[in-house]
PDB file of C-alpha atoms in Angstrom:
ATOM      1  CA  UNK A   1      54.864  -4.221 -49.415  1.00 71.00           C
ATOM      2  CA  UNK A   2      52.905  -0.958 -49.593  1.00 76.00           C
ATOM      3  CA  UNK A   3      49.161  -1.508 -49.157  1.00 82.00           C
ATOM      4  CA  UNK A   4      48.117   2.056 -50.029  1.00 91.00           C
ATOM      5  CA  UNK A   5      49.273   4.609 -52.627  1.00 92.00           C
ATOM      6  CA  UNK A   6      52.907   5.444 -51.897  1.00 93.00           C
ATOM      7  CA  UNK A   7      55.386   7.791 -53.571  1.00 93.00           C
ATOM      8  CA  UNK A   8      59.074   6.898 -53.708  1.00 89.00           C
ATOM      9  CA  UNK A   9      60.971  10.126 -54.347  1.00 93.00           C
ATOM     10  CA  UNK A  10      64.346   9.906 -56.087  1.00 89.00           C
ATOM     11  CA  UNK A  11      65.953  13.280 -55.451  1.00 90.00           C
ATOM     12  CA  UNK A  12      68.871  14.760 -57.422  1.00 89.00           C
ATOM     13  CA  UNK A  13      68.653  12.032 -60.039  1.00 86.00           C
ATOM     14  CA  UNK A  14      70.795  13.970 -62.512  1.00 87.00           C
ATOM     15  CA  UNK A  15      73.660  14.167 -60.023  1.00 87.00           C
ATOM     16  CA  UNK A  16      73.822  10.400 -59.633  1.00 86.00           C
ATOM     17  CA  UNK A  17      76.656   8.392 -61.155  1.00 86.00           C
ATOM     18  CA  UNK A  18      75.860   6.217 -64.171  1.00 86.00           C
ATOM     19  CA  UNK A  19      75.976   3.071 -62.022  1.00 86.00           C
ATOM     20  CA  UNK A  20      73.392   4.530 -59.647  1.00 86.00           C
ATOM     21  CA  UNK A  21      71.139   5.553 -62.514  1.00 86.00           C
ATOM     22  CA  UNK A  22      71.379   2.071 -64.036  1.00 84.00           C
ATOM     23  CA  UNK A  23      70.201   0.603 -60.736  1.00 83.00           C
ATOM     24  CA  UNK A  24      67.226   2.960 -60.785  1.00 84.00           C
ATOM     25  CA  UNK A  25      66.533   1.914 -64.379  1.00 81.00           C
ATOM     26  CA  UNK A  26      65.970  -1.696 -63.345  1.00 78.00           C
ATOM     27  CA  UNK A  27      64.022  -0.665 -60.266  1.00 84.00           C
ATOM     28  CA  UNK A  28      61.604   1.452 -62.293  1.00 85.00           C
ATOM     29  CA  UNK A  29      61.189  -1.008 -65.160  1.00 81.00           C
ATOM     30  CA  UNK A  30      61.286  -4.409 -63.433  1.00 82.00           C
ATOM     31  CA  UNK A  31      59.925  -3.038 -60.121  1.00 85.00           C
ATOM     32  CA  UNK A  32      62.189  -5.314 -58.101  1.00 81.00           C
ATOM     33  CA  UNK A  33      64.620  -4.736 -55.229  1.00 78.00           C
ATOM     34  CA  UNK A  34      66.998  -7.613 -54.457  1.00 78.00           C
ATOM     35  CA  UNK A  35      64.496 -10.066 -55.889  1.00 78.00           C
ATOM     36  CA  UNK A  36      61.525  -8.564 -54.036  1.00 82.00           C
ATOM     37  CA  UNK A  37      58.636  -7.224 -56.082  1.00 86.00           C
ATOM     38  CA  UNK A  38      57.687  -3.598 -55.546  1.00 86.00           C
ATOM     39  CA  UNK A  39      53.999  -3.119 -54.796  1.00 88.00           C
ATOM     40  CA  UNK A  40      51.751  -1.793 -57.561  1.00 86.00           C
ATOM     41  CA  UNK A  41      50.750   0.875 -55.047  1.00 90.00           C
ATOM     42  CA  UNK A  42      54.201   2.479 -55.403  1.00 90.00           C
ATOM     43  CA  UNK A  43      54.809   5.339 -57.831  1.00 91.00           C
ATOM     44  CA  UNK A  44      58.331   6.579 -58.539  1.00 91.00           C
ATOM     45  CA  UNK A  45      58.894  10.318 -58.795  1.00 93.00           C
ATOM     46  CA  UNK A  46      62.292  11.885 -59.450  1.00 90.00           C
ATOM     47  CA  UNK A  47      63.688  15.409 -59.421  1.00 90.00           C
ATOM     48  CA  UNK A  48      66.846  16.994 -60.718  1.00 87.00           C
ATOM     49  CA  UNK A  49      68.386  20.379 -61.276  1.00 85.00           C
ATOM     50  CA  UNK A  50      69.260  21.538 -64.762  1.00 84.00           C
ATOM     51  CA  UNK A  51      72.837  21.666 -66.005  1.00 79.00           C
ATOM     52  CA  UNK A  52      72.709  25.456 -66.088  1.00 77.00           C
ATOM     53  CA  UNK A  53      71.879  25.472 -62.364  1.00 77.00           C
ATOM     54  CA  UNK A  54      75.517  24.502 -61.705  1.00 77.00           C
ATOM     55  CA  UNK A  55      74.496  21.806 -59.229  1.00 77.00           C
ATOM     56  CA  UNK A  56      76.848  19.108 -60.489  1.00 82.00           C
ATOM     57  CA  UNK A  57      74.342  17.616 -62.921  1.00 82.00           C
ATOM     58  CA  UNK A  58      76.046  15.496 -65.564  1.00 80.00           C
ATOM     59  CA  UNK A  59      72.844  14.373 -67.242  1.00 82.00           C
ATOM     60  CA  UNK A  60      70.361  11.521 -67.075  1.00 86.00           C
ATOM     61  CA  UNK A  61      70.818   8.323 -69.034  1.00 86.00           C
ATOM     62  CA  UNK A  62      68.405   8.132 -71.953  1.00 87.00           C
ATOM     63  CA  UNK A  63      67.006   4.714 -70.918  1.00 85.00           C
ATOM     64  CA  UNK A  64      66.291   6.154 -67.463  1.00 86.00           C
ATOM     65  CA  UNK A  65      64.439   9.160 -68.860  1.00 86.00           C
ATOM     66  CA  UNK A  66      62.307   7.021 -71.132  1.00 86.00           C
ATOM     67  CA  UNK A  67      61.118   4.894 -68.218  1.00 85.00           C
ATOM     68  CA  UNK A  68      59.284   7.834 -66.675  1.00 88.00           C
ATOM     69  CA  UNK A  69      55.752   8.391 -67.961  1.00 87.00           C
ATOM     70  CA  UNK A  70      56.295  12.141 -68.247  1.00 91.00           C
ATOM     71  CA  UNK A  71      58.904  14.839 -67.607  1.00 90.00           C
ATOM     72  CA  UNK A  72      57.680  18.176 -66.264  1.00 92.00           C
ATOM     73  CA  UNK A  73      59.639  21.422 -66.136  1.00 90.00           C
ATOM     74  CA  UNK A  74      58.742  23.480 -63.055  1.00 87.00           C
ATOM     75  CA  UNK A  75      59.099  27.248 -62.921  1.00 89.00           C
ATOM     76  CA  UNK A  76      59.247  29.539 -59.900  1.00 90.00           C
ATOM     77  CA  UNK A  77      55.891  31.215 -59.267  1.00 93.00           C
ATOM     78  CA  UNK A  78      55.706  34.121 -56.831  1.00 94.00           C
ATOM     79  CA  UNK A  79      52.035  33.554 -55.991  1.00 93.00           C
ATOM     80  CA  UNK A  80      52.658  29.912 -55.073  1.00 95.00           C
ATOM     81  CA  UNK A  81      55.752  30.811 -53.048  1.00 96.00           C
ATOM     82  CA  UNK A  82      53.889  33.514 -51.127  1.00 96.00           C
ATOM     83  CA  UNK A  83      51.101  31.096 -50.212  1.00 95.00           C
ATOM     84  CA  UNK A  84      53.715  28.596 -49.005  1.00 96.00           C
ATOM     85  CA  UNK A  85      55.519  31.343 -47.085  1.00 97.00           C
ATOM     86  CA  UNK A  86      52.358  32.428 -45.281  1.00 96.00           C
ATOM     87  CA  UNK A  87      51.691  28.846 -44.207  1.00 95.00           C
ATOM     88  CA  UNK A  88      55.278  28.360 -43.009  1.00 96.00           C
ATOM     89  CA  UNK A  89      55.865  31.439 -40.861  1.00 95.00           C
ATOM     90  CA  UNK A  90      58.207  33.263 -43.225  1.00 97.00           C
ATOM     91  CA  UNK A  91      59.039  36.781 -41.997  1.00 97.00           C
ATOM     92  CA  UNK A  92      56.237  39.083 -43.163  1.00 95.00           C
ATOM     93  CA  UNK A  93      58.726  41.708 -44.285  1.00 95.00           C
ATOM     94  CA  UNK A  94      60.156  39.169 -46.716  1.00 97.00           C
ATOM     95  CA  UNK A  95      56.673  38.173 -47.915  1.00 96.00           C
ATOM     96  CA  UNK A  96      55.848  41.839 -48.508  1.00 95.00           C
ATOM     97  CA  UNK A  97      59.112  42.336 -50.391  1.00 96.00           C
ATOM     98  CA  UNK A  98      58.276  39.493 -52.782  1.00 96.00           C
ATOM     99  CA  UNK A  99      54.760  40.885 -53.245  1.00 94.00           C
ATOM    100  CA  UNK A 100      56.343  44.235 -54.106  1.00 94.00           C
ATOM    101  CA  UNK A 101      59.156  42.803 -56.258  1.00 94.00           C
ATOM    102  CA  UNK A 102      58.165  39.270 -57.341  1.00 94.00           C
ATOM    103  CA  UNK A 103      60.999  39.192 -59.879  1.00 93.00           C
ATOM    104  CA  UNK A 104      63.460  38.929 -56.980  1.00 93.00           C
ATOM    105  CA  UNK A 105      62.593  35.238 -56.620  1.00 93.00           C
ATOM    106  CA  UNK A 106      64.378  34.632 -59.918  1.00 86.00           C
ATOM    107  CA  UNK A 107      66.723  37.619 -60.062  1.00 82.00           C
ATOM    108  CA  UNK A 108      69.960  35.721 -59.600  1.00 74.00           C
ATOM    109  CA  UNK A 109      71.978  33.617 -61.999  1.00 76.00           C
ATOM    110  CA  UNK A 110      73.837  30.477 -60.862  1.00 71.00           C
ATOM    111  CA  UNK A 111      77.590  30.969 -60.614  1.00 73.00           C
ATOM    112  CA  UNK A 112      80.637  28.990 -59.559  1.00 72.00           C
ATOM    113  CA  UNK A 113      81.709  31.857 -57.301  1.00 76.00           C
ATOM    114  CA  UNK A 114      81.107  31.510 -53.568  1.00 79.00           C
ATOM    115  CA  UNK A 115      78.249  33.996 -53.434  1.00 83.00           C
ATOM    116  CA  UNK A 116      74.513  33.544 -53.069  1.00 89.00           C
ATOM    117  CA  UNK A 117      71.783  35.062 -55.193  1.00 89.00           C
ATOM    118  CA  UNK A 118      68.009  35.470 -54.768  1.00 93.00           C
ATOM    119  CA  UNK A 119      66.000  32.287 -55.291  1.00 92.00           C
ATOM    120  CA  UNK A 120      63.224  30.666 -53.240  1.00 94.00           C
ATOM    121  CA  UNK A 121      65.697  28.861 -50.966  1.00 93.00           C
ATOM    122  CA  UNK A 122      67.929  31.859 -50.252  1.00 95.00           C
ATOM    123  CA  UNK A 123      64.975  34.218 -49.803  1.00 97.00           C
ATOM    124  CA  UNK A 124      63.693  31.827 -47.133  1.00 97.00           C
ATOM    125  CA  UNK A 125      67.171  31.790 -45.580  1.00 97.00           C
ATOM    126  CA  UNK A 126      67.020  35.586 -45.390  1.00 97.00           C
ATOM    127  CA  UNK A 127      63.763  35.240 -43.449  1.00 98.00           C
ATOM    128  CA  UNK A 128      65.487  32.910 -40.982  1.00 97.00           C
ATOM    129  CA  UNK A 129      68.259  35.478 -40.491  1.00 97.00           C
ATOM    130  CA  UNK A 130      65.748  38.244 -39.808  1.00 97.00           C
ATOM    131  CA  UNK A 131      63.869  36.133 -37.270  1.00 96.00           C
ATOM    132  CA  UNK A 132      67.217  35.521 -35.526  1.00 96.00           C
ATOM    133  CA  UNK A 133      67.893  39.301 -35.401  1.00 95.00           C
ATOM    134  CA  UNK A 134      70.614  38.985 -38.038  1.00 95.00           C
ATOM    135  CA  UNK A 135      69.298  41.495 -40.540  1.00 92.00           C
ATOM    136  CA  UNK A 136      72.298  43.704 -41.275  1.00 93.00           C
ATOM    137  CA  UNK A 137      73.251  44.391 -44.881  1.00 92.00           C
ATOM    138  CA  UNK A 138      76.335  42.198 -44.516  1.00 94.00           C
ATOM    139  CA  UNK A 139      74.331  39.269 -43.137  1.00 95.00           C
ATOM    140  CA  UNK A 140      71.606  39.568 -45.757  1.00 96.00           C
ATOM    141  CA  UNK A 141      74.258  39.872 -48.480  1.00 95.00           C
ATOM    142  CA  UNK A 142      75.538  36.471 -47.429  1.00 95.00           C
ATOM    143  CA  UNK A 143      72.099  35.053 -48.151  1.00 95.00           C
ATOM    144  CA  UNK A 144      71.025  37.085 -51.183  1.00 95.00           C
ATOM    145  CA  UNK A 145      74.086  38.765 -52.661  1.00 93.00           C
ATOM    146  CA  UNK A 146      74.673  42.518 -52.692  1.00 93.00           C
ATOM    147  CA  UNK A 147      71.825  43.475 -55.022  1.00 92.00           C
ATOM    148  CA  UNK A 148      69.238  41.255 -53.343  1.00 94.00           C
ATOM    149  CA  UNK A 149      70.261  42.410 -49.875  1.00 95.00           C
ATOM    150  CA  UNK A 150      70.081  46.083 -50.855  1.00 95.00           C
ATOM    151  CA  UNK A 151      66.604  45.580 -52.296  1.00 95.00           C
ATOM    152  CA  UNK A 152      65.301  43.708 -49.241  1.00 96.00           C
ATOM    153  CA  UNK A 153      66.979  46.078 -46.771  1.00 95.00           C
ATOM    154  CA  UNK A 154      65.394  49.044 -48.556  1.00 94.00           C
ATOM    155  CA  UNK A 155      61.932  47.489 -48.251  1.00 95.00           C
ATOM    156  CA  UNK A 156      62.521  46.548 -44.613  1.00 95.00           C
ATOM    157  CA  UNK A 157      63.506  50.128 -43.786  1.00 93.00           C
ATOM    158  CA  UNK A 158      59.971  51.086 -44.819  1.00 93.00           C
ATOM    159  CA  UNK A 159      58.345  48.052 -43.167  1.00 92.00           C
ATOM    160  CA  UNK A 160      60.093  48.658 -39.841  1.00 89.00           C
ATOM    161  CA  UNK A 161      59.163  52.348 -39.692  1.00 85.00           C
ATOM    162  CA  UNK A 162      55.455  52.259 -40.431  1.00 86.00           C
ATOM    163  CA  UNK A 163      52.953  54.437 -38.578  1.00 76.00           C
ATOM    164  CA  UNK A 164      51.365  52.961 -35.476  1.00 86.00           C
ATOM    165  CA  UNK A 165      49.128  50.121 -36.664  1.00 91.00           C
ATOM    166  CA  UNK A 166      46.862  50.597 -33.659  1.00 93.00           C
ATOM    167  CA  UNK A 167      45.846  53.944 -35.139  1.00 93.00           C
ATOM    168  CA  UNK A 168      44.749  52.169 -38.318  1.00 94.00           C
ATOM    169  CA  UNK A 169      42.942  49.408 -36.458  1.00 96.00           C
ATOM    170  CA  UNK A 170      41.191  51.840 -34.105  1.00 96.00           C
ATOM    171  CA  UNK A 171      40.336  54.461 -36.747  1.00 96.00           C
ATOM    172  CA  UNK A 172      39.949  52.617 -40.064  1.00 96.00           C
ATOM    173  CA  UNK A 173      37.731  55.312 -41.588  1.00 95.00           C
ATOM    174  CA  UNK A 174      40.215  58.152 -41.086  1.00 94.00           C
ATOM    175  CA  UNK A 175      43.687  56.610 -40.766  1.00 94.00           C
ATOM    176  CA  UNK A 176      46.216  57.828 -43.320  1.00 92.00           C
ATOM    177  CA  UNK A 177      46.730  55.704 -46.443  1.00 92.00           C
ATOM    178  CA  UNK A 178      50.368  55.575 -47.646  1.00 90.00           C
ATOM    179  CA  UNK A 179      50.823  57.115 -51.086  1.00 86.00           C
ATOM    180  CA  UNK A 180      54.162  55.440 -51.872  1.00 89.00           C
ATOM    181  CA  UNK A 181      53.882  51.877 -53.272  1.00 90.00           C
ATOM    182  CA  UNK A 182      56.542  50.274 -51.064  1.00 92.00           C
ATOM    183  CA  UNK A 183      54.936  51.808 -47.965  1.00 92.00           C
ATOM    184  CA  UNK A 184      51.536  50.521 -49.052  1.00 93.00           C
ATOM    185  CA  UNK A 185      52.836  46.968 -49.530  1.00 93.00           C
ATOM    186  CA  UNK A 186      54.635  47.185 -46.196  1.00 94.00           C
ATOM    187  CA  UNK A 187      51.455  48.381 -44.476  1.00 95.00           C
ATOM    188  CA  UNK A 188      49.495  45.545 -46.065  1.00 95.00           C
ATOM    189  CA  UNK A 189      51.906  42.905 -44.769  1.00 94.00           C
ATOM    190  CA  UNK A 190      51.998  44.441 -41.307  1.00 95.00           C
ATOM    191  CA  UNK A 191      48.200  44.301 -41.183  1.00 96.00           C
ATOM    192  CA  UNK A 192      48.221  40.671 -42.311  1.00 96.00           C
ATOM    193  CA  UNK A 193      50.596  39.875 -39.466  1.00 94.00           C
ATOM    194  CA  UNK A 194      48.387  41.630 -36.895  1.00 95.00           C
ATOM    195  CA  UNK A 195      45.075  40.348 -38.250  1.00 96.00           C
ATOM    196  CA  UNK A 196      42.687  38.239 -36.190  1.00 97.00           C
ATOM    197  CA  UNK A 197      38.963  37.608 -36.117  1.00 96.00           C
ATOM    198  CA  UNK A 198      38.375  40.517 -33.737  1.00 96.00           C
ATOM    199  CA  UNK A 199      40.058  43.234 -35.792  1.00 97.00           C
ATOM    200  CA  UNK A 200      39.434  41.861 -39.297  1.00 97.00           C
ATOM    201  CA  UNK A 201      36.320  43.959 -39.932  1.00 97.00           C
ATOM    202  CA  UNK A 202      38.243  47.162 -39.205  1.00 97.00           C
ATOM    203  CA  UNK A 203      40.982  46.059 -41.595  1.00 97.00           C
ATOM    204  CA  UNK A 204      38.377  45.550 -44.309  1.00 97.00           C
ATOM    205  CA  UNK A 205      36.950  49.010 -43.621  1.00 96.00           C
ATOM    206  CA  UNK A 206      40.421  50.525 -43.939  1.00 96.00           C
ATOM    207  CA  UNK A 207      41.390  48.804 -47.193  1.00 95.00           C
ATOM    208  CA  UNK A 208      37.952  49.569 -48.599  1.00 93.00           C
ATOM    209  CA  UNK A 209      39.293  53.118 -48.962  1.00 93.00           C
ATOM    210  CA  UNK A 210      42.178  51.984 -51.186  1.00 92.00           C
ATOM    211  CA  UNK A 211      41.301  53.047 -54.708  1.00 82.00           C
ATOM    212  CA  UNK A 212      42.727  52.578 -58.203  1.00 81.00           C
ATOM    213  CA  UNK A 213      45.913  50.545 -58.434  1.00 75.00           C
ATOM    214  CA  UNK A 214      45.978  50.399 -54.640  1.00 87.00           C
ATOM    215  CA  UNK A 215      42.950  48.097 -54.836  1.00 89.00           C
ATOM    216  CA  UNK A 216      45.218  45.381 -56.238  1.00 90.00           C
ATOM    217  CA  UNK A 217      47.370  45.577 -53.109  1.00 93.00           C
ATOM    218  CA  UNK A 218      44.215  45.297 -51.015  1.00 94.00           C
ATOM    219  CA  UNK A 219      43.300  42.135 -52.919  1.00 92.00           C
ATOM    220  CA  UNK A 220      46.706  40.638 -52.083  1.00 92.00           C
ATOM    221  CA  UNK A 221      46.198  41.573 -48.435  1.00 95.00           C
ATOM    222  CA  UNK A 222      42.813  39.850 -48.274  1.00 95.00           C
ATOM    223  CA  UNK A 223      44.118  36.642 -49.842  1.00 94.00           C
ATOM    224  CA  UNK A 224      47.191  36.580 -47.590  1.00 95.00           C
ATOM    225  CA  UNK A 225      45.043  37.198 -44.517  1.00 96.00           C
ATOM    226  CA  UNK A 226      42.776  34.296 -45.482  1.00 95.00           C
ATOM    227  CA  UNK A 227      45.767  31.953 -45.850  1.00 95.00           C
ATOM    228  CA  UNK A 228      47.598  33.035 -42.691  1.00 95.00           C
ATOM    229  CA  UNK A 229      44.509  33.552 -40.517  1.00 96.00           C
ATOM    230  CA  UNK A 230      41.685  31.337 -41.902  1.00 96.00           C
ATOM    231  CA  UNK A 231      39.329  32.408 -39.126  1.00 97.00           C
ATOM    232  CA  UNK A 232      39.072  35.881 -40.687  1.00 97.00           C
ATOM    233  CA  UNK A 233      37.228  34.431 -43.686  1.00 96.00           C
ATOM    234  CA  UNK A 234      34.118  33.930 -41.556  1.00 96.00           C
ATOM    235  CA  UNK A 235      33.830  37.616 -40.658  1.00 97.00           C
ATOM    236  CA  UNK A 236      31.180  39.877 -42.134  1.00 96.00           C
ATOM    237  CA  UNK A 237      33.907  42.138 -43.512  1.00 96.00           C
ATOM    238  CA  UNK A 238      35.484  39.315 -45.499  1.00 96.00           C
ATOM    239  CA  UNK A 239      32.161  38.114 -46.879  1.00 95.00           C
ATOM    240  CA  UNK A 240      31.223  41.652 -47.918  1.00 95.00           C
ATOM    241  CA  UNK A 241      34.641  42.240 -49.491  1.00 94.00           C
ATOM    242  CA  UNK A 242      34.488  39.055 -51.576  1.00 92.00           C
ATOM    243  CA  UNK A 243      30.943  39.902 -52.659  1.00 92.00           C
ATOM    244  CA  UNK A 244      31.886  43.439 -53.690  1.00 90.00           C
ATOM    245  CA  UNK A 245      35.135  42.449 -55.416  1.00 87.00           C
ATOM    246  CA  UNK A 246      34.265  39.089 -56.955  1.00 83.00           C
ATOM    247  CA  UNK A 247      35.783  40.198 -60.271  1.00 80.00           C
ATOM    248  CA  UNK A 248      39.239  40.352 -58.657  1.00 76.00           C
ATOM    249  CA  UNK A 249      39.109  36.671 -57.749  1.00 68.00           C
ATOM    250  CA  UNK A 250      37.395  35.263 -60.828  1.00 61.00           C
ATOM    251  CA  UNK A 251      40.690  33.837 -62.145  1.00 57.00           C
TER     252      UNK A 251
END
């Protein structure tokens, strides 16, 4: 009965029993439910894990697969995840960690053992633990496994012990610039969290002093600040930064 474009999402299709998949086969092809025609406005979209994800996938019937116009394989992308994280209030220490070590989003391998490993879902779970003041190594290990927890905890130790940000915001032309990469990423994320329209210009003055490879971290900071605090993109500092560094954003 849909009168406007509508998506019907069939989740975990590959985990469905053969009988369930056969029902979907008729639904997609004949576009009928119990004798009722499905509107032409409806588009069917399905998702499934892969067998190697150890999610109980037994496969998808060949006639079901062939009824879909196309099959796309999606890969984890750190840049896309970070943008989503900034828009969904993920702990900034976790966002900074993924900036610093983007491979951690895909570091784990599925296993039948009762342990977690880093992936987009469990990294987000780690953020929830931190926001609930449950950030011990043991608690983070339950979300990310031992290796993931050690990596995140190491970054957070830097993030949680940064110099006073007020000193940076009040004295952007003379404040110390960290010379250790993890500290620089941590400083960048802390500044993103504190950013607003009033202090944005001072942030741009401060990161304007970041040279060489540090300039790449500054570029991440600017993009994250724009996503998390859109109002900062109307400041003179932002406009000048984008003008001066247009080559960084050409892709």
